Coordinates of C-alpha atoms in Angstrom, one line a residue:
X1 CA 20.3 5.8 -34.2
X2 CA 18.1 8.3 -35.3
X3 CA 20.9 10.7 -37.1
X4 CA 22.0 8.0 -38.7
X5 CA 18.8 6.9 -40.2
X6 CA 18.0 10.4 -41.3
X7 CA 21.2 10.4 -43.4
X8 CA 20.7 7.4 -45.0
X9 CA 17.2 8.3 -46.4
X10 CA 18.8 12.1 -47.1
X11 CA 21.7 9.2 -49.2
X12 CA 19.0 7.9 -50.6
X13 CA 16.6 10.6 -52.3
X14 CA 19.6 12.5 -53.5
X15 CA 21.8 8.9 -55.2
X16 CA 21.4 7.4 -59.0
X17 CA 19.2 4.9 -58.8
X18 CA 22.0 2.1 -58.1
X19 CA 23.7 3.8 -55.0
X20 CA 20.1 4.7 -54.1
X21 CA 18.7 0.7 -54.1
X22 CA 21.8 -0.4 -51.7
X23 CA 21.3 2.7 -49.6
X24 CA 18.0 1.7 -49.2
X25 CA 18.5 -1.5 -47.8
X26 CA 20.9 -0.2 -45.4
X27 CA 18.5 2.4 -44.2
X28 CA 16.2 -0.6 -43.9
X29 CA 18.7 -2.6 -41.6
X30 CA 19.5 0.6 -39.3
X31 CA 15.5 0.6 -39.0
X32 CA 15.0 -3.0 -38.2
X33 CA 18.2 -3.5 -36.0
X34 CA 17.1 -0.5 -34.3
X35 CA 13.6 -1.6 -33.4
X36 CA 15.0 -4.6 -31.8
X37 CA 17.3 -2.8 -29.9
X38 CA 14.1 -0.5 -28.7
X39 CA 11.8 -3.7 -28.0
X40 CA 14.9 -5.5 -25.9
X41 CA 15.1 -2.8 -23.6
X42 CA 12.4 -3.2 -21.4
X43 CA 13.0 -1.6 -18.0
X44 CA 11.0 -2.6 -14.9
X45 CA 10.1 0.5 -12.6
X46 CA 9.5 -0.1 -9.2
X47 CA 7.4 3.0 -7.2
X48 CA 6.7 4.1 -4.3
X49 CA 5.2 7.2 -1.9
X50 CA 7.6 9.8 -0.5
X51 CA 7.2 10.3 3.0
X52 CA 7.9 12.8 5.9
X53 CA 9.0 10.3 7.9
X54 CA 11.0 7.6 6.2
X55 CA 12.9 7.6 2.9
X56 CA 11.1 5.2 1.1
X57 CA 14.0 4.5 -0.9
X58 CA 15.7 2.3 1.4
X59 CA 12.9 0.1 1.6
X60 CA 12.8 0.1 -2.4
X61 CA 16.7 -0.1 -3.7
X62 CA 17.5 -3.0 -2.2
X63 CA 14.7 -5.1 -3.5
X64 CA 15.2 -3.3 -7.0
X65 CA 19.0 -4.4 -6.3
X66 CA 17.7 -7.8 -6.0
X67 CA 15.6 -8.4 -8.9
X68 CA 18.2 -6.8 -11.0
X69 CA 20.3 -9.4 -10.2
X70 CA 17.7 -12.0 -11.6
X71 CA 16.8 -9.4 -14.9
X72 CA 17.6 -12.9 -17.4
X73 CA 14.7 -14.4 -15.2
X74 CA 12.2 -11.7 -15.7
X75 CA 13.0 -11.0 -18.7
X76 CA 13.7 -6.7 -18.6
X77 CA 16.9 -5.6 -19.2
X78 CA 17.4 -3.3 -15.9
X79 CA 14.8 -2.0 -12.6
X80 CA 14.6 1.2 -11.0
X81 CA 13.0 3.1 -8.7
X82 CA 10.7 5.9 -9.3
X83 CA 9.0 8.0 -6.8
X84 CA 5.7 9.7 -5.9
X85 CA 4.4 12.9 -4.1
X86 CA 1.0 11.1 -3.2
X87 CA -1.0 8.2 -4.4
X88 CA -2.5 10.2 -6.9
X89 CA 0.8 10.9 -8.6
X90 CA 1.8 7.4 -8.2
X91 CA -2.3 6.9 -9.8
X92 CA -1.0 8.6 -12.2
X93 CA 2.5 7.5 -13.1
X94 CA 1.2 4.0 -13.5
X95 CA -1.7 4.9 -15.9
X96 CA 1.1 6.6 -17.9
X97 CA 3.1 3.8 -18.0
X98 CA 5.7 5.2 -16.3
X99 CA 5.5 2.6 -13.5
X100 CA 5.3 -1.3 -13.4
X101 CA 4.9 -2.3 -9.6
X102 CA 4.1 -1.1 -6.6
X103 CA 3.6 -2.7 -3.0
X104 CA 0.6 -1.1 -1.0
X105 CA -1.3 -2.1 2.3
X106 CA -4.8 -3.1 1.5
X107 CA -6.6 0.5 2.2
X108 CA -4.1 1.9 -0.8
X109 CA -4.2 -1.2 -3.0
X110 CA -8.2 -0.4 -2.9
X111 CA -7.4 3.2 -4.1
X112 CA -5.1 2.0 -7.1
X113 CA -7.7 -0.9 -8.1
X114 CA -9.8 2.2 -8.3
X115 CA -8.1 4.6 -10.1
X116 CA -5.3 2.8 -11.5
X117 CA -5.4 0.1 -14.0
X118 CA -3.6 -2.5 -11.7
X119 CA -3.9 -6.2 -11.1
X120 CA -2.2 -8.3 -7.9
X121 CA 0.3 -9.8 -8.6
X122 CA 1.4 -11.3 -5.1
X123 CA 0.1 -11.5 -1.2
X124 CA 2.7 -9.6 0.5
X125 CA 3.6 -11.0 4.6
X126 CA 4.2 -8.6 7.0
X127 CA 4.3 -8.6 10.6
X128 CA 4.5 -12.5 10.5
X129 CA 1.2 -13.0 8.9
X130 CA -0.9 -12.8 5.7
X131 CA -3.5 -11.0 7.5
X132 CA -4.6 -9.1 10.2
X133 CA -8.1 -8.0 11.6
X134 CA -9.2 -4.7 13.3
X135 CA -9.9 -5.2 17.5
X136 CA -12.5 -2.3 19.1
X137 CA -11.3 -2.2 23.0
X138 CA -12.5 -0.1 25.9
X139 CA -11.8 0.3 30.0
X140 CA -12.6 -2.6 31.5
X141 CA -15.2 -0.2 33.8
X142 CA -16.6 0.7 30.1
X143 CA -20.5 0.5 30.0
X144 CA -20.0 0.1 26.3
X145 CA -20.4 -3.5 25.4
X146 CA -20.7 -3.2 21.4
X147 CA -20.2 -1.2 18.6
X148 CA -24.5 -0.7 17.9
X149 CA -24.5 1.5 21.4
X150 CA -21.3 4.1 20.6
X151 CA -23.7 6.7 20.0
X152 CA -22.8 9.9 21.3
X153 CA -18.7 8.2 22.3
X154 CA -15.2 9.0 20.9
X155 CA -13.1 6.6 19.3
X156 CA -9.3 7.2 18.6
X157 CA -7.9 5.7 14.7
X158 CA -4.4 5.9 13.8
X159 CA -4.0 8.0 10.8
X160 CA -6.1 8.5 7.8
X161 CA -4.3 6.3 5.7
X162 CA -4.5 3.5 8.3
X163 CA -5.7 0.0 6.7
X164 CA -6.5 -1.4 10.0
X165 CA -6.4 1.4 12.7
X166 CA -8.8 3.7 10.2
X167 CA -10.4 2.3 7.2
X168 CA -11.7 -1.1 8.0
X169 CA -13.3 0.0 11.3
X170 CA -14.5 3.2 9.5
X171 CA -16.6 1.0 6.9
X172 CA -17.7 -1.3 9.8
X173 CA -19.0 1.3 11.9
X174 CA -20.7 3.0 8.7
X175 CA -22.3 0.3 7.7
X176 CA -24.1 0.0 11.1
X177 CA -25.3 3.2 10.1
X178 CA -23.2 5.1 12.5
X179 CA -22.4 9.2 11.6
X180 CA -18.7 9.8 12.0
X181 CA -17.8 13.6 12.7
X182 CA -14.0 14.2 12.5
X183 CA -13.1 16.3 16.1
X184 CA -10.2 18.8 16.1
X185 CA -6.6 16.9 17.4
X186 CA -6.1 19.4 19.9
X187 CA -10.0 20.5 21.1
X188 CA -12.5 18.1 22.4
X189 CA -15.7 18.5 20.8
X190 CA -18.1 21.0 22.3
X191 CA -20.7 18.7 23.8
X192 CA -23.7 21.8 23.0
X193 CA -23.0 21.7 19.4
X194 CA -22.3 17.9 18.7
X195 CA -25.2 15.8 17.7
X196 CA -26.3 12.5 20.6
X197 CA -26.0 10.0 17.5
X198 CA -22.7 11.3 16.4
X199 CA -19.8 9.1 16.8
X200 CA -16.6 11.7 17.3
X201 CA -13.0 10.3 15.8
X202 CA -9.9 11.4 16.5
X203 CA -6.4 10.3 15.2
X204 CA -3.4 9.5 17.4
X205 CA -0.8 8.8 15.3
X206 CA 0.3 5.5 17.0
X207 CA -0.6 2.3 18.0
X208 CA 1.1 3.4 22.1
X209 CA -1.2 6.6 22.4
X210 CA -4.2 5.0 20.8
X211 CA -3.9 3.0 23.8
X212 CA -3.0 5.8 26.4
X213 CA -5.7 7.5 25.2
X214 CA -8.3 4.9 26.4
X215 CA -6.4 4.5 29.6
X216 CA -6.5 8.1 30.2
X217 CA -10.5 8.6 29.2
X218 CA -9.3 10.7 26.4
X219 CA -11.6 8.7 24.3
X220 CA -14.3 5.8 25.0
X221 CA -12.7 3.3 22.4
X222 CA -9.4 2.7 20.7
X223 CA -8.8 0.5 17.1
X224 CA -6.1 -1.0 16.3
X225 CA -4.7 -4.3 15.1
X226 CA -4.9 -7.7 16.4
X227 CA -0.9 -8.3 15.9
X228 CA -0.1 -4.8 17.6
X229 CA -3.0 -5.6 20.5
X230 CA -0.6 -8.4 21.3
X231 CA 2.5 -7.0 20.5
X232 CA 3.5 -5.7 24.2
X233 CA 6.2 -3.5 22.7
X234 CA 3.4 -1.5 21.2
X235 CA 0.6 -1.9 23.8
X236 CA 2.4 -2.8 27.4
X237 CA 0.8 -5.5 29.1
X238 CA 0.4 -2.7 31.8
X239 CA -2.1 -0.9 29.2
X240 CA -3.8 -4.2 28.1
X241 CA -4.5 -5.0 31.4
X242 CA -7.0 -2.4 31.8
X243 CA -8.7 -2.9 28.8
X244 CA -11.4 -5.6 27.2
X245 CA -12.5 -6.1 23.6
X246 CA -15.9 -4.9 22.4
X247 CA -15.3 -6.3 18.3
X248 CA -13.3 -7.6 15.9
X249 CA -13.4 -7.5 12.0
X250 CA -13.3 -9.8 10.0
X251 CA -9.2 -10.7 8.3
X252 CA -8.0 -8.2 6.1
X253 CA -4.8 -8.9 3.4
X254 CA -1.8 -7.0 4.6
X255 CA -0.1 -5.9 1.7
X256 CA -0.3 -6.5 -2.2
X257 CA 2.4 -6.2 -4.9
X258 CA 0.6 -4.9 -7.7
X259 CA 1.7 -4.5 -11.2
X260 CA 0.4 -2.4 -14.6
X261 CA -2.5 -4.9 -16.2
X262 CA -1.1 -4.2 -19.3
X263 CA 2.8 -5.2 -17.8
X264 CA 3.5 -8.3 -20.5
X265 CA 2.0 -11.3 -18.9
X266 CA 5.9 -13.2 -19.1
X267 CA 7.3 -10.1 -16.8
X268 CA 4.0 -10.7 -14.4
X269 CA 4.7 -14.6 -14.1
X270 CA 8.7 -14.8 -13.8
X271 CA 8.4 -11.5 -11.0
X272 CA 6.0 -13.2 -9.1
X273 CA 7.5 -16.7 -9.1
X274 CA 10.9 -14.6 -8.2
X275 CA 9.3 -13.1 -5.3
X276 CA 7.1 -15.9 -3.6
X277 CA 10.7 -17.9 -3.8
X278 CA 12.5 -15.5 -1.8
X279 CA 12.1 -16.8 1.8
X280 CA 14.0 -20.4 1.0
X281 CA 17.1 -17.9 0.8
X282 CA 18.3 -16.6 4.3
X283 CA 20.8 -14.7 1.7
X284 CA 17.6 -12.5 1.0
X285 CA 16.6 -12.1 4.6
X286 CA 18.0 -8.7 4.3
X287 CA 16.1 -7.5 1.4
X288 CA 12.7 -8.5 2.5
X289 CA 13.3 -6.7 6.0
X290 CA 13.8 -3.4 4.5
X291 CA 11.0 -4.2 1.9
X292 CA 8.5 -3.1 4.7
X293 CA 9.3 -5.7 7.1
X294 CA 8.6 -8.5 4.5
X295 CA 8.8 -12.2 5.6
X296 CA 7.5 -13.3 2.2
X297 CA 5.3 -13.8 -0.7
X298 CA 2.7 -16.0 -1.7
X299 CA -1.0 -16.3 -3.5
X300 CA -3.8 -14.2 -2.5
X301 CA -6.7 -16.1 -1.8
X302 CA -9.9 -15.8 -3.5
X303 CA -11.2 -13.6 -0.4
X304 CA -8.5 -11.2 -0.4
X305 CA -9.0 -10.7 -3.5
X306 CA -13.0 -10.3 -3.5
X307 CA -12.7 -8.3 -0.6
X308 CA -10.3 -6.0 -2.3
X309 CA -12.9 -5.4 -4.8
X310 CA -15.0 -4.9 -1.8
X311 CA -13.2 -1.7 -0.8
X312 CA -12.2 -0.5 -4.0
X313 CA -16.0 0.0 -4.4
X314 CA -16.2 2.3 -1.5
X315 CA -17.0 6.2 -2.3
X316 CA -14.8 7.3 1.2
X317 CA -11.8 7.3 -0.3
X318 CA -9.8 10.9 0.3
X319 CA -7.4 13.1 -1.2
X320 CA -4.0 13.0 0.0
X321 CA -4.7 15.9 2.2
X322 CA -7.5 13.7 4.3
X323 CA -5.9 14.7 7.8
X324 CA -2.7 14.3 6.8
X325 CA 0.3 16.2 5.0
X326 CA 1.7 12.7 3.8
X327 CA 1.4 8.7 4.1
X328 CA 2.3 7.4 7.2
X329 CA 3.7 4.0 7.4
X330 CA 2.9 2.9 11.1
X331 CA 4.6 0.0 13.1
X332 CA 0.6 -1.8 12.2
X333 CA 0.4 -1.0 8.4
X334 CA 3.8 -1.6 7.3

């Protein structure tokens, strides 16, 4: 479109001033006719984290698939799927423009109401519910009977980018004024040189040896969630057996779809209506599975979304290199 409107205005400086007039107006048309084409083609960009462990395209494409087939509704003309190293390229994709939506467990939602300029657009269902809590449990023939006395104890978290398993416990426990000191994943700490008040963390990378680790005395007290707790593929009622609960947080969101703030507010409404009607069709059953085990969508409620804002506030966010060479996605935090 361009060439061509570069020779018409070449057509017209160099014509009589008749040729030059209708030249003009067809210069004008290309212009116009071209602008429209330019504003009609509005493409919605779905994004996502690259992991070690999973392609996270499989979990994307298919729900991309799906809203294409529905682009009329929402008013773009196509959607694709664009891809990050870390959240802070994905950060910084989406203040660029460059993408529209993203789905995120509540610890990364935090990050991008942060340091993104996002807004929610929907309460994402995974694992069967809305929500899910943190539970603190030791050996039954524990001493330790709350979180105010695990001075001078080990607890096992997940992974650092752990909603549940690592970031809501590590706020709870820090704002009891407890010191966490991060111990090596293959050395205990050296008792000499570790303070009596300290509270030594290690990560276990699963739900299973989170568990096995309390069995075994590895550590003095496990986190994880209160759907996985119960889960007895992930902790055997073997495991449980042995094992009582000291706390439990308060509910925590699962997962948010969140969008650009700026994304035009017609695209925001139509996607989220399209998505929170999704479960009354067992033909999308299939998409919602691989979108991160999704069962559906619906409204946050005013409490996700204050405390959201809650941990968005918090200064203990990490790099991408906290303890970990990429983002997880556990069985818990999916």
């Amino acid at each position: 479109m361009n060439v061509f409107v570069s020779a018409c205005l070449r057509t017209v400086v160099q014509s009589d001033a008749g040729f030059a007039l209708r030249a003009l107006l067809v210069c004008s048309l290309l212009i116009i006719s071209g602008a429209v084409v330019a504003e009609q083609n509005r493409i919605l960009v779905l994004g996502g984290i690259k992991t070690a462990n999973r392609d996270v395209n499989e979990a994307l494409e298919p729900m991309a698939a799906f809203v294409r087939q529905h682009i009329s509704e929402i008013g773009v003309d196509d959607v694709v799927v664009v891809t990050a190293t870390d959240r802070e390229h994905l950060a910084q994709l989406i203040r660029h423009g460059r993408v529209d939506w993203i789905s995120q467990t509540a610890y990364n939602a935090s990050y991008f109401l942060k340091n993104a300029d996002v807004s929610v657009l929907s309460r994402s269902w995974r694992g069967g519910t809305p929500t899910y809590k943190s539970v603190f449990f030791v050996r039954k023939d524990s001493a330790l009977d709350s979180l105010d006395h695990l001075d001078d104890h080990s607890i096992a978290f997940e992974h650092p980018y752990s909603t549940s398993a690592y970031f809501v416990p590590k706020i709870e426990l820090e704002a009891r004024g407890k010191n966490l000191v991060r111990q090596l994943d293959d050395a205990m700490v050296d008792a000499t040189s570790s303070d009596k008040k300290d509270v030594n963390y290690r990560f276990s990378k699963s739900e299973y040896n989170t568990a096995l680790w309390v069995q075994k005395g590895i550590v003095d007290v496990g986190v994880i969630n209160d759907s996985c707790w119960r889960n007895p593929n992930v902790v055997p009622d073997s495991l449980r057996d042995d094992f009582r609960i000291v706390h439990e947080t308060g509910d925590v969101v699962r997962a948010l779809e969140l969008v650009r703030s700026d994304l035009d507010a017609d695209i925001k409404a139509r996607l989220s209506q399209l998505l929170q009607s999704m479960h009354d069709s067992e033909r999308t059953e299939a998409v919602r599975s691989a979108y991160f085990d999704t069962q559906r969508f619906d409204a946050p409620t005013q409490d996700d979304i204050q405390r959201l804002h809650e941990f968005s506030l918090y200064s203990g966010f990490g790099t991408s290199n906290d303890g970990s060479e990429d983002h997880i996605i556990s069985r818990g935090d999916r």
